[in-house]
Every structure is written in structure tokens, then in C-alpha cells.
Amino acid sequence: MNKRVVITGGAGFIGSHLCEYFLEKSYDVFCVDNLITGSLDNISHLFGIKEFVFMNHDITNYIHVRGKIDYVLHFASPASPVDYLEHPIQTLKVGALGTHKSIGFAKDKGARYFLASTSEVYGDPLVNPQPETYWGNVNPVGPRSVYDEAKRFAEAMTMGYHRFHKVDVRIVRIFNTYGPRMRLNDGRVVPNFVMQAIHNEPLTVYGDGTQTRSFCYVSDLVEGIYRLLMSDSTGPVNLGNPDEWKIIDFANLILRLAASKSGIVYKSLPQDDPKMRRPDITLARKLLNWEPRVKIDEGLTKTLDYFMKKK
Ligand code: UDP
């Protein structure tokens, strides 16, 4: 009998890549999504596969799936700053109530639970790169707190269930990830810059563009997630690409790769926008023998191809 995995947020950007990955490894996949920010376009090519089941369900409500379940992966959440500012209450609820419901479900099934956490738990970090031992610098009442604090609560909930109920858990802290199936208008820097470059519109750099991010291609991330799921380590473990870019340099890179005639226009920096972000992946290297393989030019070229077809 195949192993059976439930993936919340399975119609989202990372979730849909996970669905594919597990199907390729001969799992039965139950994809749970309420389609607030996820999309059926991301999974419609899987509908003919009998090992794939889509459940249009909001994971903040009780979930029932018949039969044994081996793994529960909780990936449901708005994940771009624009999305979680547009859906602040749903973001808080899916991080809090959604974690509660999904981990309670894992406990009932005796399944291993995997929480998708985030580099946002480090807030606007005062150390760079960020190791897992850093406790972070989060503004609890700022606009980003609906996401940051929900994910911090989700980590606490996961560890609470692990310590009190002995649920077998894994926590990953995901850094900026990019690739095909990001929503064209999700407001994050990669879709924005790529769409602007393709349409020969100026790239909107927020602030002076000296803030940094480090970008990991989605296939590298998915491989790391699988390795962490199969490992003996509870985590949290950072997964991301340590290749750190100033946003202004990143804008110029995209202009070059897209052979675009666009210029650059400066816009105001959103409140509490982290000034620097780069994962310390020492732990992932050691525990999972994992590191990213896809170089930025290659990953962005694939992403450009995807957006060209979608535009
Ligand atoms: N950013 C930008 N222009 C855009 C979108 C984002 O300069 O059109 C900047 C944003 O201010 C941040 C970085 O790019 O410093 C990454 O933003 P994103 O929304 O992708 O995610 P974050 O890493 O902040 O969660």
C-alpha cells in the first residue's frame, strides 16, 4: 500500500510542487486548499491521477480523511506581504487555528507532522546570516506581525504537541523561494520584477534597494523539505539559498536576463521591511546533506519562461 500524505496549501506555489514530488515518489496525495491564494491552475494537470485527491477545505476547520495517513504537511498560508496584508485575519487564523487543526489531525492518525515556518520568524534581523539559534527581532504590532507572529505561534504549537502529546514533528524555516507557479500578481519581488521586465515597464525598487534577500529555486527547496521530513531531526532547520542580493542588483540581474528595456523607479519602503536576510544553512548541510544546486541565472530563466507563457 502506498504511503499517504496530506498537504495543506497544496494548490499554492510550494504546495503544488510538493504534490507533484510526492506523486512521483508513489505516494497517495491529499491536497487541501481553500483557494484564497492557491489556484486550481497549479494542480489541474494532476486531476486525472487516481492517487491524487483535491479537497476544497479551509484547514482552520476540522478535517477528516478516512484511513491511515503517514505524513501531514502544513503549508497553507498567504505568504507574500501583499497577500497577508490583504488577508490579515485569515493569515492569523491559518497559522494558529490551521496549525491546531492539522496537528490535531496528525496526532489522531499517528502521522508525522511537518510545519512550514519561515525566515519571517527572525523579523528584521540584527544578525546576518540568520542561524536557527537566533530568536529574532519581530515587531509584534506591525503590519507584518499577522504572518510573523502566526508562524511563531505555529512553531510553539508544534513544539507543544511534540512535548506534551509526543507527536513526531519537523519544522522548516523557509527563506525566499521563487520559480514557476508564483502568482503573477502576488506582489513579491520576483513576480513583480519579472512581469515588469517582460512588459517593458519600470521595475519598482522599494526604498533605496540596498536591503538584501537570498533566493532559492523551488526544486531545491522541495528536495530539502523531503530530506528533512525523512530525517531524525525535529528542527527547526533553515532551508534557503545563501546567495545574497541587494534588491537593486537583483533588479538589474532580471533586466539583463530578460533582455528588457525597462528602467528602474524607486518607491517607498514598506514598514518593517527587513534590511537583510540570508540563511545560515550549516545545519541543513550537516543533518540533511543538502544545499541548493540551481544557480540564480538558471532558476530565473526558467521562471521567466513560465511568466512569459502566463502573461
Ligand atoms: N520589493 C521591491 N519591489 C517590489 C517588491 C518587493 O523592491 O516590487 C522588495 C521588498 O521591499 C523587499 C524585497 O523586495 O525588500 C523582497 O520582498 P518580497 O515581497 O518578495 O518578500 P519579503 O522577503 O519581504 O517577504
XYZ file of C-alpha atoms and ligand atoms in Angstrom:
336
model
C 0.000 0.000 0.000
C 1.265 3.465 -0.868
C 2.256 5.899 1.861
C -0.366 8.626 2.225
C 0.382 12.303 2.679
C -1.896 15.270 3.389
C -0.576 18.598 2.095
C -2.390 21.745 3.228
C -1.903 24.638 0.837
C -1.376 22.011 -1.847
C -2.729 24.280 -4.589
C -0.243 27.015 -3.741
C 3.174 27.756 -5.173
C 5.308 25.457 -2.999
C 2.422 23.120 -2.129
C 1.713 22.226 -5.755
C 5.375 21.370 -6.362
C 5.232 19.158 -3.266
C 2.115 17.383 -4.566
C 3.963 16.549 -7.785
C 7.072 15.451 -5.936
C 5.180 13.021 -3.683
C 3.140 11.626 -6.587
C 6.393 10.931 -8.433
C 7.576 9.042 -5.365
C 4.390 6.906 -5.479
C 2.568 8.439 -2.543
C -1.179 8.934 -2.336
C -1.576 12.701 -2.072
C -4.462 14.537 -0.397
C -4.222 18.169 -1.399
C -6.157 20.510 0.909
C -6.656 24.139 -0.097
C -9.357 26.793 0.248
C -8.015 28.619 -2.843
C -7.700 32.044 -1.194
C -4.241 32.463 -2.670
C -3.785 28.988 -4.179
C -5.134 28.144 -7.617
C -6.598 25.139 -9.401
C -4.361 26.062 -12.360
C -1.416 24.841 -10.287
C -2.852 21.335 -9.859
C -5.332 20.802 -12.708
C -2.761 18.666 -14.569
C -2.886 16.218 -11.624
C -6.650 15.684 -11.640
C -6.523 12.566 -13.794
C -4.192 10.753 -11.412
C -6.067 8.343 -9.164
C -3.525 8.732 -6.337
C -4.336 12.457 -6.189
C -7.309 13.849 -4.273
C -8.147 17.539 -4.034
C -10.194 18.748 -1.057
C -11.524 22.301 -1.223
C -11.328 22.875 2.523
C -10.330 25.620 4.931
C -7.895 23.996 7.335
C -8.926 26.326 10.159
C -11.948 23.988 10.362
C -11.946 20.351 11.438
C -10.592 17.977 8.803
C -11.456 14.345 8.276
C -9.776 11.897 5.919
C -10.646 8.223 6.038
C -7.909 5.622 6.547
C -4.294 5.809 7.587
C -2.192 8.888 6.977
C 1.580 8.769 7.250
C 2.522 12.440 6.902
C 0.754 15.766 7.357
C 2.469 18.784 5.785
C 1.055 22.157 6.790
C 1.836 24.619 4.007
C -1.404 26.596 3.899
C -0.970 30.340 4.369
C -0.887 33.540 2.403
C 2.863 34.028 2.031
C 3.544 37.290 0.265
C 3.471 40.563 2.221
C 0.818 41.925 -0.158
C -1.352 38.815 0.345
C -1.112 38.701 4.090
C -1.857 42.390 4.380
C -4.942 41.794 2.227
C -5.978 38.751 4.309
C -4.679 39.579 7.798
C -7.279 37.624 9.762
C -7.114 34.515 7.551
C -3.321 34.658 7.843
C -3.536 34.732 11.639
C -6.177 32.005 11.631
C -4.379 29.581 9.327
C -1.147 29.959 11.304
C -2.924 29.487 14.627
C -6.177 27.536 14.178
C -4.959 25.843 10.990
C -1.879 24.571 12.786
C -4.044 23.403 15.670
C -6.443 21.521 13.398
C -3.757 19.985 11.214
C -1.529 18.876 14.082
C -4.540 17.506 15.981
C -5.342 15.524 12.859
C -1.742 14.245 12.678
C -1.952 13.215 16.324
C -5.197 11.261 15.748
C -3.659 9.492 12.750
C -0.309 8.830 14.410
C 1.217 10.704 11.457
C 4.443 12.659 11.320
C 3.722 16.402 11.235
C 5.679 18.872 9.131
C 5.302 22.608 9.693
C 6.221 25.139 7.036
C 7.647 28.001 9.046
C 9.534 30.952 7.676
C 12.537 33.226 7.848
C 9.996 35.851 8.949
C 10.257 34.424 12.475
C 13.594 36.313 12.526
C 11.745 39.570 11.755
C 14.089 42.429 10.831
C 17.167 40.506 11.935
C 20.066 42.040 13.797
C 22.429 39.211 12.824
C 23.321 38.137 9.298
C 23.229 35.340 8.192
C 20.494 34.002 10.466
C 21.151 30.705 12.262
C 18.301 28.697 13.799
C 19.538 29.698 17.262
C 18.686 33.376 16.614
C 15.439 34.329 18.368
C 14.586 37.126 16.025
C 13.517 40.758 16.048
C 9.789 40.918 15.296
C 7.548 43.948 15.771
C 4.502 42.303 17.404
C 2.100 45.091 16.398
C 3.483 45.998 12.956
C 1.670 45.139 9.716
C 3.804 42.034 9.084
C 3.070 40.624 12.538
C -0.078 38.852 11.288
C 2.245 36.496 9.430
C 5.350 36.574 11.614
C 3.577 36.021 14.914
C 1.183 33.438 13.460
C 4.192 31.426 12.279
C 5.955 31.876 15.603
C 2.791 30.680 17.337
C 2.637 27.758 14.871
C 6.170 26.750 15.846
C 5.222 26.986 19.539
C 2.071 24.923 18.930
C 4.078 22.308 17.056
C 6.630 22.047 19.866
C 3.811 21.978 22.451
C 2.211 18.972 20.751
C 5.605 17.378 20.363
C 6.493 17.746 24.045
C 3.073 17.111 25.573
C 1.452 14.654 23.120
C 4.681 13.174 21.733
C 3.663 13.958 18.155
C 6.547 13.315 15.779
C 7.257 16.725 14.238
C 9.555 18.556 11.830
C 9.834 22.326 11.433
C 11.378 24.020 8.412
C 12.108 27.740 8.195
C 11.760 28.624 4.533
C 13.628 31.613 3.115
C 12.668 33.486 -0.067
C 11.788 30.931 -2.733
C 10.966 31.523 -6.389
C 10.023 29.636 -9.518
C 7.119 28.674 -11.759
C 3.603 28.900 -10.217
C 4.261 32.008 -8.189
C 1.146 34.093 -8.740
C 1.743 36.806 -11.323
C 0.250 39.448 -9.047
C 1.253 38.153 -5.622
C 3.268 41.322 -5.066
C 6.557 39.644 -4.225
C 9.731 40.891 -5.729
C 10.269 38.090 -8.256
C 6.802 38.183 -9.905
C 6.790 41.989 -9.808
C 10.212 42.453 -11.397
C 9.735 39.652 -13.935
C 6.322 40.904 -15.081
C 7.579 44.489 -15.239
C 10.647 43.424 -17.217
C 8.561 41.395 -19.661
C 6.165 44.287 -20.250
C 8.956 46.841 -20.525
C 7.623 48.732 -17.515
C 9.986 50.219 -14.929
C 10.981 47.863 -12.116
C 9.635 49.115 -8.779
C 12.504 49.079 -6.288
C 11.274 49.799 -2.766
C 13.470 52.047 -0.631
C 16.996 52.599 -1.950
C 17.338 48.936 -2.921
C 20.218 48.233 -0.531
C 18.110 45.791 1.505
C 19.083 42.191 0.795
C 17.328 38.889 0.121
C 18.635 35.441 -0.801
C 16.673 33.472 -3.378
C 16.225 29.708 -3.553
C 14.800 27.916 -6.580
C 11.708 25.883 -5.743
C 13.065 22.451 -6.790
C 15.999 22.848 -4.378
C 13.615 23.754 -1.583
C 11.327 20.785 -2.256
C 14.281 18.396 -2.141
C 15.352 19.879 1.208
C 11.817 19.566 2.578
C 11.696 15.892 1.676
C 15.071 15.248 3.268
C 14.020 16.992 6.477
C 10.745 15.058 6.556
C 12.674 11.785 6.295
C 15.379 12.822 8.761
C 15.528 12.240 12.506
C 15.736 15.934 13.263
C 12.803 17.856 14.713
C 14.312 21.159 13.653
C 13.748 23.967 13.182
C 16.026 23.809 10.165
C 16.614 26.710 7.768
C 16.221 25.974 4.065
C 17.217 28.625 1.582
C 19.956 29.728 -0.748
C 22.714 31.774 0.924
C 23.386 33.651 -2.332
C 22.529 37.146 -1.020
C 21.482 40.015 -3.306
C 20.885 43.703 -2.831
C 17.429 44.318 -4.326
C 18.811 46.933 -6.722
C 21.382 44.441 -8.052
C 18.679 41.827 -8.309
C 16.562 44.228 -10.397
C 19.485 44.743 -12.781
C 20.053 40.982 -12.996
C 16.438 40.439 -14.069
C 16.678 43.251 -16.619
C 19.733 41.558 -18.108
C 18.257 38.042 -18.176
C 15.004 39.289 -19.691
C 16.895 41.474 -22.187
C 14.419 44.144 -21.126
C 14.418 47.829 -21.983
C 12.742 48.729 -18.697
C 14.285 51.205 -16.308
C 14.018 51.408 -12.553
C 11.673 53.524 -10.448
C 12.058 53.947 -6.695
C 9.039 53.588 -4.392
C 8.733 53.914 -0.637
C 9.895 51.042 1.530
C 7.046 49.167 3.255
C 7.008 49.402 7.066
C 9.279 46.901 8.876
C 10.726 45.587 5.605
C 13.720 43.503 6.784
C 17.018 45.191 5.879
C 18.892 41.962 5.337
C 18.124 38.292 5.036
C 20.372 35.369 4.371
C 20.033 31.820 5.676
C 22.768 30.128 7.641
C 22.391 26.590 6.261
C 25.151 24.925 8.279
C 22.550 22.730 9.979
C 20.843 21.633 6.732
C 24.244 20.814 5.231
C 25.178 18.713 8.249
C 21.876 16.989 9.061
C 20.404 16.613 5.573
C 23.495 16.708 3.382
C 21.549 19.363 1.494
C 22.485 22.530 -0.279
C 20.936 24.403 -3.198
C 22.147 23.416 -6.658
C 20.245 25.690 -9.042
C 22.185 28.849 -9.881
C 20.273 32.113 -9.964
C 20.618 32.636 -13.748
C 19.238 29.171 -14.451
C 16.374 29.462 -11.971
C 15.367 32.921 -13.132
C 15.479 31.868 -16.781
C 13.031 29.040 -16.036
C 10.872 31.470 -14.084
C 10.933 33.985 -16.943
C 9.807 31.238 -19.350
C 6.868 30.430 -17.078
C 5.805 34.062 -16.738
C 6.183 34.629 -20.496
C 3.643 31.863 -21.117
C 1.266 33.201 -18.456
C 1.474 36.937 -19.012
N 10.482 44.683 -3.271
C 10.782 45.675 -4.200
N 9.921 45.856 -5.231
C 8.797 45.116 -5.426
C 8.505 44.106 -4.481
C 9.364 43.926 -3.417
O 11.797 46.378 -4.088
O 8.092 45.365 -6.415
C 11.434 44.468 -2.158
C 10.778 44.460 -0.791
O 10.713 45.762 -0.250
C 11.739 43.576 -0.033
C 12.231 42.581 -1.072
O 11.980 43.187 -2.331
O 12.825 44.311 0.472
C 11.528 41.237 -1.022
O 10.163 41.467 -0.973
P 9.074 40.328 -1.094
O 7.736 40.986 -1.087
O 9.393 39.455 -2.240
O 9.213 39.404 0.191
P 9.839 39.554 1.664
O 11.203 38.984 1.552
O 9.879 40.994 2.078
O 8.924 38.746 2.492
